[in-house]
Each structure stands twice: as C-alpha cells, then as structure tokens.
Amino acid sequence: MARLLAVAVFLCWLVGPTLAAGLDATAVNNAEFRAKPAEDKIDAAIVKAQVLLDKALFSPGEIDGKFAENTRKALKAFAEAKSLVFQNALTPELWAKLAETSRDAVVVQYTVSESDVKGPFLKRLPPKMEDLKSFKALSYTSPREAIAEKFHMSEALLSALNPGRKFDRAGETILVAKRRQ
C-alpha cells in the first residue's frame, strides 16, 4: 500500500506539470468560459471557477483545476442560489455570474516562509491506519504538502503552477490559489 502511494505521488509529480502545460498566473487569471473542459486534466478556466466558487462560499473542495464531482456540486449550488438552471455543465450565463463575484486575481504570488519549511514533517506515512495511534500529531510529509493544504490546493496543481520551484526554501516566491479573506 505504501509503495502504491509512493508511486502515485511520484507520477503526480512527474506528469502533473505535463497535464497542465502552459499553466501560469496569467493563463488562470485571464481564463474565459470554455464549453467543454477536460475532466481529467488541470484546466486554467476550472482553476479560476473553483477559486471564485470558494471565494463566493460555495466550496468546490480541493482546488485541483479538474471539472469533477465536487466542482459540479458547488456549481449547482451556486446556480440555484443565483436562480440559474444547472445542467451538469458550465454555461456562459453561469460563468458570467461567477465572474461577477470577484474581479481580483485568483492566482497570486506567495513567498515561502520559515514556518512553511520548519516542520516537523513525517519521514513516511504509516501503511496502516492503526499505526497512527502512537503518533502525538499527524504532520505533513513535506513543505509542498503543507503549502498545498494551506491554500486548499492539490499538490499536482501547486507543482503545475510552479515548475522548477522549490517548496522547501524560505524566501522562494511561488504561485498559489488566492484564499478567501
């Protein structure tokens, strides 16, 4: 199980940036409505929609840039609150209402802090849930995981927005999803 998890994390690290080629702050912040976003790939317009939903208090779950179930549920709730019909898809009308909720950038710069890299971090996550009972606290496994959680983002999206960046160095400037205030 632990090996499978390690392989999955490695593959996300390896292919995440490829799946989101060309993904940067400008692409996300300037994203416009697209009729058919890919469900299994990170999409700039979906990242923007997810951050806008979160800021409007309709949580799409972890911001990952994918048009999956949690995003659909949040869009449905948002559409109903705005008296719009939701047919399991993003529409120009729904996009326009969502875009009206905020004109601010949805992806912003963040400087990695000392506390982000300080830890403590787990060297490895135990393979069995019952092995966790002896831990005093359940820590993150890396600064990247902690920063992704801090901004309610997937590690794959964080990595895709920051190719070649180090998350374990205080002072490093990276791109993150803007949190609601």
XYZ file of N, CA, C and O in Angstrom, residues 4-172:
676
model
N 2.434 1.732 -3.329
C 1.450 2.229 -4.283
C 1.239 3.728 -4.108
O 1.189 4.474 -5.082
N 1.150 4.177 -2.851
C 1.005 5.603 -2.565
C 2.234 6.377 -3.052
O 2.109 7.427 -3.661
N 3.414 5.828 -2.816
C 4.651 6.487 -3.251
C 4.699 6.594 -4.776
O 5.088 7.626 -5.325
N 4.276 5.542 -5.461
C 4.253 5.560 -6.932
C 3.251 6.605 -7.423
O 3.532 7.375 -8.347
N 2.087 6.670 -6.785
C 1.067 7.646 -7.188
C 1.568 9.072 -6.998
O 1.381 9.926 -7.868
N 2.213 9.343 -5.865
C 2.755 10.681 -5.609
C 3.827 11.016 -6.636
O 3.868 12.118 -7.185
N 4.700 10.047 -6.939
C 5.755 10.270 -7.920
C 5.160 10.565 -9.297
O 5.602 11.488 -9.990
N 4.137 9.816 -9.691
C 3.520 10.046 -11.002
C 2.856 11.410 -11.075
O 2.932 12.083 -12.099
N 2.202 11.846 -9.972
C 1.609 13.194 -9.948
C 2.695 14.244 -10.120
O 2.528 15.212 -10.845
N 3.814 14.043 -9.451
C 4.932 14.975 -9.556
C 5.491 14.981 -10.975
O 5.796 16.020 -11.541
N 5.580 13.793 -11.556
C 6.176 13.656 -12.878
C 5.284 14.185 -13.990
O 5.724 14.961 -14.836
N 3.995 13.816 -13.983
C 3.126 14.180 -15.094
C 2.238 15.381 -14.820
O 1.664 15.930 -15.743
N 2.106 15.790 -13.576
C 1.252 16.934 -13.247
C 1.552 18.150 -14.095
O 0.668 18.717 -14.731
N 2.826 18.589 -14.153
C 3.140 19.749 -14.983
C 2.856 19.519 -16.465
O 2.471 20.426 -17.165
N 3.024 18.287 -16.944
C 2.745 17.989 -18.346
C 1.263 18.134 -18.640
O 0.870 18.664 -19.666
N 0.436 17.654 -17.701
C -1.010 17.749 -17.900
C -1.472 19.193 -17.949
O -2.502 19.503 -18.512
N -0.703 20.072 -17.325
C -1.107 21.469 -17.232
C -0.125 22.371 -17.969
O 0.141 23.482 -17.546
N 0.417 21.884 -19.061
C 1.387 22.667 -19.809
C 0.832 24.046 -20.126
O -0.312 24.196 -20.525
N 1.649 25.057 -19.911
C 1.223 26.414 -20.182
C 0.402 27.028 -19.068
O -0.132 28.111 -19.231
N 0.295 26.359 -17.952
C -0.482 26.877 -16.829
C 0.383 27.837 -16.027
O 1.442 27.466 -15.548
N -0.080 29.072 -15.941
C 0.606 30.073 -15.126
C -0.436 31.063 -14.626
O -1.623 30.935 -14.922
N 0.007 32.046 -13.847
C -0.933 33.007 -13.259
C -1.731 33.742 -14.329
O -2.943 33.928 -14.194
N -1.087 34.136 -15.402
C -1.778 34.869 -16.467
C -2.851 34.001 -17.117
O -3.975 34.457 -17.339
N -2.505 32.743 -17.403
C -3.474 31.840 -18.032
C -4.700 31.640 -17.150
O -5.834 31.650 -17.639
N -4.486 31.497 -15.848
C -5.609 31.279 -14.936
C -6.387 32.573 -14.714
O -7.611 32.606 -14.832
N -5.685 33.652 -14.389
C -6.363 34.918 -14.082
C -7.135 35.477 -15.272
O -8.150 36.142 -15.088
N -6.675 35.204 -16.477
C -7.345 35.704 -17.679
C -8.234 34.661 -18.346
O -8.749 34.899 -19.445
N -8.408 33.518 -17.717
C -9.205 32.442 -18.311
C -10.638 32.916 -18.555
O -11.199 33.674 -17.778
N -11.188 32.463 -19.649
C -12.559 32.780 -20.039
C -13.350 31.484 -20.169
O -12.779 30.394 -20.161
N -14.646 31.618 -20.332
C -15.528 30.469 -20.473
C -15.081 29.568 -21.624
O -14.729 30.042 -22.701
N -15.101 28.267 -21.341
C -14.886 27.244 -22.372
C -15.960 26.192 -22.182
O -16.218 25.741 -21.072
N -16.595 25.786 -23.249
C -17.752 24.899 -23.176
C -17.433 23.513 -22.631
O -18.206 22.961 -21.866
N -16.313 22.934 -22.998
C -16.048 21.549 -22.596
C -14.656 21.400 -22.000
O -13.733 20.966 -22.676
N -14.507 21.715 -20.719
C -13.198 21.490 -20.094
C -12.937 19.997 -19.928
O -13.879 19.211 -19.754
N -11.683 19.609 -19.989
C -11.326 18.205 -19.776
C -11.563 17.850 -18.316
O -11.294 18.643 -17.426
N -12.094 16.658 -18.070
C -12.378 16.241 -16.697
C -11.135 15.731 -15.986
O -11.038 15.831 -14.775
N -10.200 15.177 -16.726
C -9.070 14.515 -16.092
C -7.767 15.317 -16.151
O -6.735 14.838 -15.715
N -7.815 16.523 -16.675
C -6.620 17.355 -16.781
C -6.854 18.683 -16.088
O -7.979 19.168 -16.020
N -5.774 19.275 -15.619
C -5.866 20.592 -14.996
C -6.189 21.609 -16.083
O -5.532 21.657 -17.111
N -7.223 22.412 -15.849
C -7.688 23.390 -16.814
C -7.697 24.768 -16.157
O -8.257 24.933 -15.066
N -7.102 25.758 -16.812
C -6.995 27.109 -16.242
C -8.361 27.702 -15.907
O -8.537 28.318 -14.851
N -9.349 27.510 -16.780
C -10.683 28.061 -16.530
C -11.340 27.397 -15.323
O -12.044 28.057 -14.553
N -11.086 26.120 -15.124
C -11.667 25.423 -13.978
C -10.965 25.851 -12.689
O -11.618 26.004 -11.650
N -9.663 26.075 -12.744
C -8.969 26.616 -11.564
C -9.625 27.936 -11.173
O -9.969 28.161 -10.007
N -9.832 28.805 -12.158
C -10.447 30.109 -11.887
C -11.851 29.929 -11.322
O -12.213 30.566 -10.323
N -12.644 29.059 -11.923
C -14.008 28.820 -11.445
C -13.998 28.282 -10.010
O -14.790 28.717 -9.173
N -13.084 27.364 -9.711
C -13.020 26.800 -8.362
C -12.656 27.859 -7.323
O -13.253 27.900 -6.243
N -11.685 28.707 -7.633
C -11.296 29.760 -6.683
C -12.448 30.741 -6.501
O -12.760 31.146 -5.376
N -13.115 31.116 -7.597
C -14.257 32.026 -7.491
C -15.398 31.401 -6.688
O -16.029 32.082 -5.879
N -15.663 30.127 -6.892
C -16.685 29.438 -6.101
C -16.322 29.461 -4.618
O -17.160 29.749 -3.766
N -15.070 29.153 -4.316
C -14.611 29.143 -2.928
C -14.753 30.524 -2.294
O -15.238 30.653 -1.173
N -14.350 31.559 -3.031
C -14.454 32.928 -2.518
C -15.913 33.349 -2.330
O -16.217 34.164 -1.464
N -16.826 32.769 -3.117
C -18.258 33.078 -3.007
C -18.944 32.174 -1.974
O -20.166 32.188 -1.855
N -18.137 31.385 -1.253
C -18.618 30.490 -0.187
C -19.407 29.286 -0.702
O -20.302 28.778 -0.028
N -19.047 28.812 -1.894
C -19.593 27.575 -2.461
C -18.402 26.650 -2.712
O -17.896 26.560 -3.829
N -17.946 25.982 -1.679
C -16.696 25.228 -1.750
C -16.721 24.116 -2.794
O -17.591 23.242 -2.752
N -15.738 24.122 -3.702
C -15.606 23.043 -4.667
C -14.719 21.909 -4.145
O -14.333 21.028 -4.885
N -14.371 21.970 -2.853
C -13.420 21.007 -2.304
C -12.010 21.468 -2.633
O -11.763 22.659 -2.841
N -11.098 20.535 -2.688
C -9.704 20.858 -3.002
C -9.620 21.482 -4.395
O -10.181 20.952 -5.350
N -8.939 22.604 -4.496
C -8.781 23.275 -5.787
C -7.721 22.502 -6.574
O -6.551 22.490 -6.212
N -8.181 21.848 -7.635
C -7.282 20.997 -8.416
C -7.348 21.266 -9.914
O -6.620 20.671 -10.694
N -8.249 22.171 -10.333
C -8.346 22.511 -11.751
C -9.076 21.484 -12.592
O -9.034 21.552 -13.818
N -9.769 20.538 -11.949
C -10.467 19.497 -12.696
C -11.975 19.646 -12.527
O -12.458 19.938 -11.447
N -12.704 19.406 -13.605
C -14.161 19.532 -13.611
C -14.770 18.207 -13.152
O -15.312 17.439 -13.939
N -14.657 17.960 -11.851
C -15.113 16.696 -11.279
C -16.329 16.924 -10.388
O -16.901 18.015 -10.347
N -16.726 15.893 -9.653
C -17.976 15.884 -8.889
C -18.118 17.051 -7.907
O -19.169 17.693 -7.860
N -17.095 17.330 -7.103
C -17.217 18.411 -6.121
C -17.407 19.770 -6.787
O -18.158 20.614 -6.291
N -16.736 19.982 -7.895
C -16.887 21.244 -8.625
C -18.300 21.342 -9.192
O -18.932 22.400 -9.119
N -18.797 20.249 -9.723
C -20.170 20.246 -10.250
C -21.190 20.541 -9.147
O -22.129 21.306 -9.347
N -20.994 19.940 -7.981
C -21.921 20.181 -6.860
C -21.885 21.649 -6.430
O -22.926 22.244 -6.150
N -20.704 22.221 -6.364
C -20.581 23.632 -5.977
C -21.217 24.526 -7.039
O -21.903 25.500 -6.710
N -21.002 24.209 -8.307
C -21.623 24.988 -9.390
C -23.143 24.880 -9.346
O -23.847 25.866 -9.567
N -23.648 23.694 -9.045
C -25.096 23.515 -8.951
C -25.667 24.380 -7.824
O -26.674 25.065 -8.017
N -25.025 24.349 -6.669
C -25.497 25.156 -5.534
C -25.419 26.643 -5.856
O -26.340 27.407 -5.550
N -24.325 27.059 -6.507
C -24.163 28.458 -6.899
C -25.257 28.851 -7.893
O -25.887 29.905 -7.760
N -25.495 27.995 -8.889
C -26.522 28.273 -9.907
C -27.893 28.410 -9.264
O -28.649 29.345 -9.579
N -28.222 27.509 -8.362
C -29.522 27.576 -7.691
C -29.653 28.853 -6.880
O -30.716 29.486 -6.871
N -28.575 29.265 -6.209
C -28.603 30.499 -5.417
C -28.783 31.733 -6.297
O -29.319 32.749 -5.851
N -28.368 31.640 -7.548
C -28.482 32.763 -8.494
C -29.670 32.599 -9.435
O -29.771 33.308 -10.442
N -30.543 31.656 -9.138
C -31.749 31.375 -9.940
C -31.412 31.010 -11.386
O -32.115 31.405 -12.318
N -30.350 30.252 -11.548
C -29.955 29.760 -12.867
C -30.180 28.253 -12.924
O -30.167 27.575 -11.903
N -30.348 27.736 -14.119
C -30.502 26.301 -14.309
C -29.108 25.701 -14.477
O -28.283 26.223 -15.222
N -28.875 24.596 -13.778
C -27.591 23.891 -13.918
C -27.851 22.547 -14.560
O -28.674 21.766 -14.072
N -27.204 22.281 -15.684
C -27.393 21.029 -16.407
C -26.092 20.246 -16.486
O -25.706 19.759 -17.536
N -25.388 20.181 -15.351
C -24.152 19.409 -15.241
C -23.033 19.934 -16.136
O -22.149 19.180 -16.538
N -23.112 21.215 -16.475
C -22.094 21.819 -17.321
C -21.961 23.301 -16.989
O -22.885 23.925 -16.473
N -20.826 23.823 -17.299
C -20.588 25.259 -17.160
C -21.164 25.935 -18.396
O -20.918 25.511 -19.518
N -21.980 26.954 -18.198
C -22.606 27.667 -19.312
C -22.101 29.104 -19.334
O -21.567 29.591 -18.330
N -22.276 29.809 -20.441
C -21.859 31.216 -20.484
C -22.556 32.057 -19.409
O -21.926 32.926 -18.800
N -23.835 31.786 -19.143
C -24.573 32.549 -18.130
C -24.018 32.284 -16.732
O -23.842 33.214 -15.934
N -23.744 31.017 -16.447
C -23.188 30.642 -15.140
C -21.790 31.226 -14.972
O -21.445 31.756 -13.913
N -20.980 31.159 -16.023
C -19.631 31.738 -15.989
C -19.708 33.245 -15.715
O -18.951 33.766 -14.897
N -20.619 33.936 -16.394
C -20.754 35.387 -16.222
C -21.120 35.732 -14.773
O -20.540 36.658 -14.188
N -22.060 34.993 -14.190
C -22.453 35.238 -12.789
C -21.289 34.959 -11.844
O -21.074 35.687 -10.881
N -20.560 33.918 -12.128
C -19.404 33.567 -11.296
C -18.327 34.640 -11.408
O -17.761 35.072 -10.396
N -18.075 35.106 -12.613
C -17.057 36.143 -12.830
C -17.427 37.453 -12.146
O -16.549 38.213 -11.735
N -18.732 37.710 -11.989
C -19.188 38.925 -11.309
C -18.856 38.931 -9.820
O -18.852 39.986 -9.198
N -18.588 37.755 -9.244
C -18.370 37.669 -7.800
C -17.054 38.301 -7.369
O -16.910 38.700 -6.222
N -16.090 38.388 -8.295
C -14.796 38.982 -7.939
C -14.016 39.311 -9.206
O -13.962 38.509 -10.131
N -13.413 40.469 -9.204
C -12.538 40.880 -10.317
C -11.064 40.705 -9.939
O -10.183 40.975 -10.734
N -10.815 40.276 -8.701
C -9.442 40.096 -8.221
C -8.772 38.906 -8.900
O -9.454 37.982 -9.364
N -7.453 38.910 -8.885
C -6.694 37.765 -9.381
C -7.026 36.546 -8.529
O -7.238 36.666 -7.319
N -7.089 35.384 -9.160
C -7.369 34.158 -8.417
C -6.102 33.367 -8.124
O -6.091 32.513 -7.243
N -5.042 33.647 -8.867
C -3.729 33.066 -8.598
C -2.796 34.226 -8.307
O -2.730 35.185 -9.076
N -2.114 34.130 -7.178
C -1.253 35.217 -6.715
C 0.107 34.673 -6.291
O 0.275 33.471 -6.103
N 1.059 35.584 -6.116
C 2.379 35.200 -5.625
C 2.342 35.040 -4.113
O 1.605 35.742 -3.410
N 3.143 34.123 -3.631
C 3.299 33.871 -2.198
C 4.771 33.575 -1.957
O 5.399 32.862 -2.738
N 5.302 34.113 -0.880
C 6.686 33.846 -0.519
C 6.707 32.784 0.569
O 6.098 32.952 1.632
N 7.405 31.702 0.297
C 7.523 30.601 1.248
C 8.201 31.130 2.515
O 9.253 31.767 2.445
N 7.577 30.873 3.665
C 8.084 31.387 4.936
C 8.897 30.338 5.691
O 8.864 29.147 5.356
N 9.577 30.799 6.710
C 10.332 29.887 7.586
C 9.399 28.856 8.206
O 9.749 27.681 8.300
N 8.220 29.292 8.631
C 7.291 28.350 9.265
C 6.779 27.304 8.273
O 6.449 26.185 8.671
N 6.722 27.647 6.982
C 6.298 26.680 5.964
C 7.291 25.525 5.838
O 6.899 24.399 5.541
N 8.563 25.818 6.027
C 9.604 24.803 5.810
C 10.123 24.182 7.102
O 10.908 23.247 7.071
N 9.665 24.715 8.233
C 10.176 24.277 9.530
C 9.761 22.860 9.894
O 10.526 22.102 10.467
N 8.537 22.512 9.608
C 8.065 21.190 10.005
C 7.502 21.213 11.410
O 7.072 22.274 11.873
N 7.436 20.119 12.075
C 8.029 18.819 11.743
C 7.270 18.126 10.603
O 6.078 18.326 10.439
N 7.987 17.330 9.866
C 7.401 16.561 8.773
C 7.611 15.077 9.036
O 8.628 14.679 9.614
N 6.655 14.272 8.616
C 6.791 12.823 8.740
C 7.778 12.331 7.698
O 7.733 12.771 6.547
N 8.628 11.430 8.087
C 9.541 10.827 7.109
C 8.762 9.913 6.172
O 9.037 9.830 4.999
N 7.777 9.236 6.754
C 6.899 8.389 5.932
C 5.578 8.224 6.657
O 5.513 8.222 7.881
N 4.538 8.088 5.899
C 3.208 7.855 6.442
C 3.054 6.357 6.671
O 3.355 5.567 5.770
N 2.642 5.942 7.864
C 2.499 4.500 8.115
C 1.501 3.870 7.143
O 0.503 4.495 6.778
N 1.759 2.631 6.744
C 0.875 1.986 5.780
C -0.490 1.611 6.347
O -1.461 1.521 5.623
N -0.564 1.405 7.665
C -1.836 1.012 8.281
C -2.364 2.135 9.153
O -1.617 2.761 9.901
N -3.653 2.350 9.081
C -4.305 3.408 9.852
C -4.079 3.220 11.354
O -3.850 4.177 12.081
N -4.122 1.984 11.820
C -3.959 1.756 13.251
C -2.559 2.104 13.756
O -2.369 2.343 14.949
N -1.590 2.187 12.854
C -0.237 2.587 13.257
C -0.155 4.068 13.604
O 0.823 4.511 14.206
N -1.157 4.834 13.246
C -1.181 6.269 13.541
C -1.485 6.556 15.014
O -1.198 7.643 15.499
N -2.049 5.596 15.727
C -2.463 5.842 17.108
C -1.303 6.180 18.029
O -1.489 6.849 19.036
N -0.095 5.793 17.673
C 1.058 6.089 18.531
C 1.650 7.481 18.253
O 2.505 7.936 19.003
N 1.179 8.160 17.220
C 1.705 9.485 16.878
C 1.119 10.535 17.820
O -0.060 10.514 18.125
N 1.941 11.472 18.255
C 1.458 12.595 19.064
C 0.669 13.571 18.193
O -0.248 14.226 18.649
N 1.070 13.686 16.935
C 0.392 14.554 15.970
C 0.616 13.973 14.584
O 1.619 13.312 14.334
N -0.323 14.227 13.709
C -0.169 13.789 12.325
C 0.304 14.977 11.512
O -0.446 15.914 11.256
N 1.571 14.967 11.158
C 2.181 16.080 10.445
C 2.121 15.847 8.943
O 1.844 14.746 8.476
N 2.434 16.892 8.206
C 2.554 16.770 6.756
C 3.836 16.025 6.428
O 4.747 15.936 7.243
N 3.923 15.529 5.206
C 5.117 14.785 4.803
C 6.157 15.672 4.138
O 7.290 15.243 3.959
N 5.767 16.902 3.776
C 6.706 17.803 3.105
C 6.184 19.231 3.147
O 4.990 19.455 3.336
N 7.089 20.199 2.917
C 6.615 21.585 2.810
C 5.616 21.760 1.662
O 4.650 22.502 1.796
N 5.823 21.052 0.562
C 4.898 21.166 -0.575
C 3.491 20.737 -0.171
O 2.506 21.404 -0.492
N 3.377 19.634 0.560
C 2.072 19.168 1.019
C 1.443 20.191 1.963
O 0.249 20.485 1.867
N 2.239 20.750 2.870
C 1.727 21.735 3.838
C 1.265 23.009 3.139
O 0.205 23.554 3.467
N 2.031 23.482 2.167
C 1.660 24.710 1.440
C 0.402 24.460 0.600
O -0.507 25.294 0.568
N 0.329 23.312 -0.048
C -0.864 22.980 -0.832
C -2.094 22.990 0.065
O -3.128 23.573 -0.285
N -1.984 22.399 1.236
C -3.118 22.378 2.168
C -3.451 23.779 2.664
O -4.624 24.135 2.794
N -2.439 24.579 2.914
C -2.639 25.950 3.404
C -3.515 26.758 2.435
O -4.310 27.591 2.837
N -3.348 26.498 1.142
C -4.103 27.228 0.118
C -5.228 26.382 -0.482
O -5.800 26.752 -1.499
N -5.529 25.259 0.153
C -6.638 24.386 -0.235
C -6.511 23.926 -1.689
O -7.476 23.877 -2.447
N -5.258 23.630 -2.080
C -4.955 23.218 -3.443
C -4.427 21.787 -3.457
O -3.874 21.324 -2.469
N -4.509 21.149 -4.601
C -3.859 19.851 -4.749
C -2.365 20.078 -4.952
O -1.946 21.127 -5.453
N -1.574 19.101 -4.550
C -0.129 19.201 -4.778
C 0.179 19.226 -6.277
O 1.114 19.902 -6.702
N -0.614 18.508 -7.061
C -0.395 18.486 -8.511
C -0.589 19.881 -9.107
O 0.193 20.321 -9.953
N -1.630 20.605 -8.663
C -1.854 21.960 -9.162
C -0.740 22.894 -8.695
O -0.235 23.695 -9.478
N -0.350 22.786 -7.430
C 0.735 23.616 -6.911
C 2.004 23.400 -7.732
O 2.669 24.361 -8.129
N 2.325 22.162 -8.020
C 3.516 21.851 -8.820
C 3.373 22.346 -10.255
O 4.330 22.854 -10.841
N 2.178 22.195 -10.841
C 1.956 22.637 -12.223
C 2.101 24.146 -12.361
O 2.605 24.632 -13.380
N 1.675 24.885 -11.342
C 1.805 26.346 -11.380
C 3.236 26.811 -11.131
O 3.568 27.960 -11.422
N 4.062 25.921 -10.589
C 5.409 26.301 -10.166
C 6.474 25.338 -10.646
O 7.233 24.783 -9.845
N 6.570 25.112 -11.958
C 7.578 24.163 -12.444
C 8.991 24.627 -12.072
O 9.329 25.800 -12.226
N 9.758 23.710 -11.523
C 11.145 24.009 -11.166
C 11.325 24.752 -9.846
O 12.451 24.998 -9.430
N 10.235 25.125 -9.187
C 10.335 25.855 -7.916
C 10.558 24.888 -6.769
O 10.099 23.756 -6.792
N 11.245 25.376 -5.751
C 11.488 24.610 -4.531
C 10.521 25.073 -3.457
O 10.363 26.266 -3.244
N 9.880 24.142 -2.803
C 8.922 24.470 -1.755
C 9.545 24.354 -0.368
O 8.902 24.640 0.614
N 10.792 23.909 -0.325
C 11.455 23.703 0.957
C 12.484 24.790 1.269
O 13.340 24.613 2.116
N 12.390 25.920 0.580
C 13.314 27.040 0.792
C 12.555 28.302 1.157
O 11.779 28.821 0.342
N 12.767 28.783 2.362
C 12.140 30.052 2.767
C 12.647 31.148 1.835
O 13.811 31.175 1.453
N 11.755 32.042 1.453
C 12.108 33.138 0.553
C 11.773 32.863 -0.899
O 11.750 33.786 -1.717
N 11.505 31.623 -1.250
C 11.138 31.266 -2.627
C 9.760 31.846 -2.928
O 8.825 31.734 -2.136
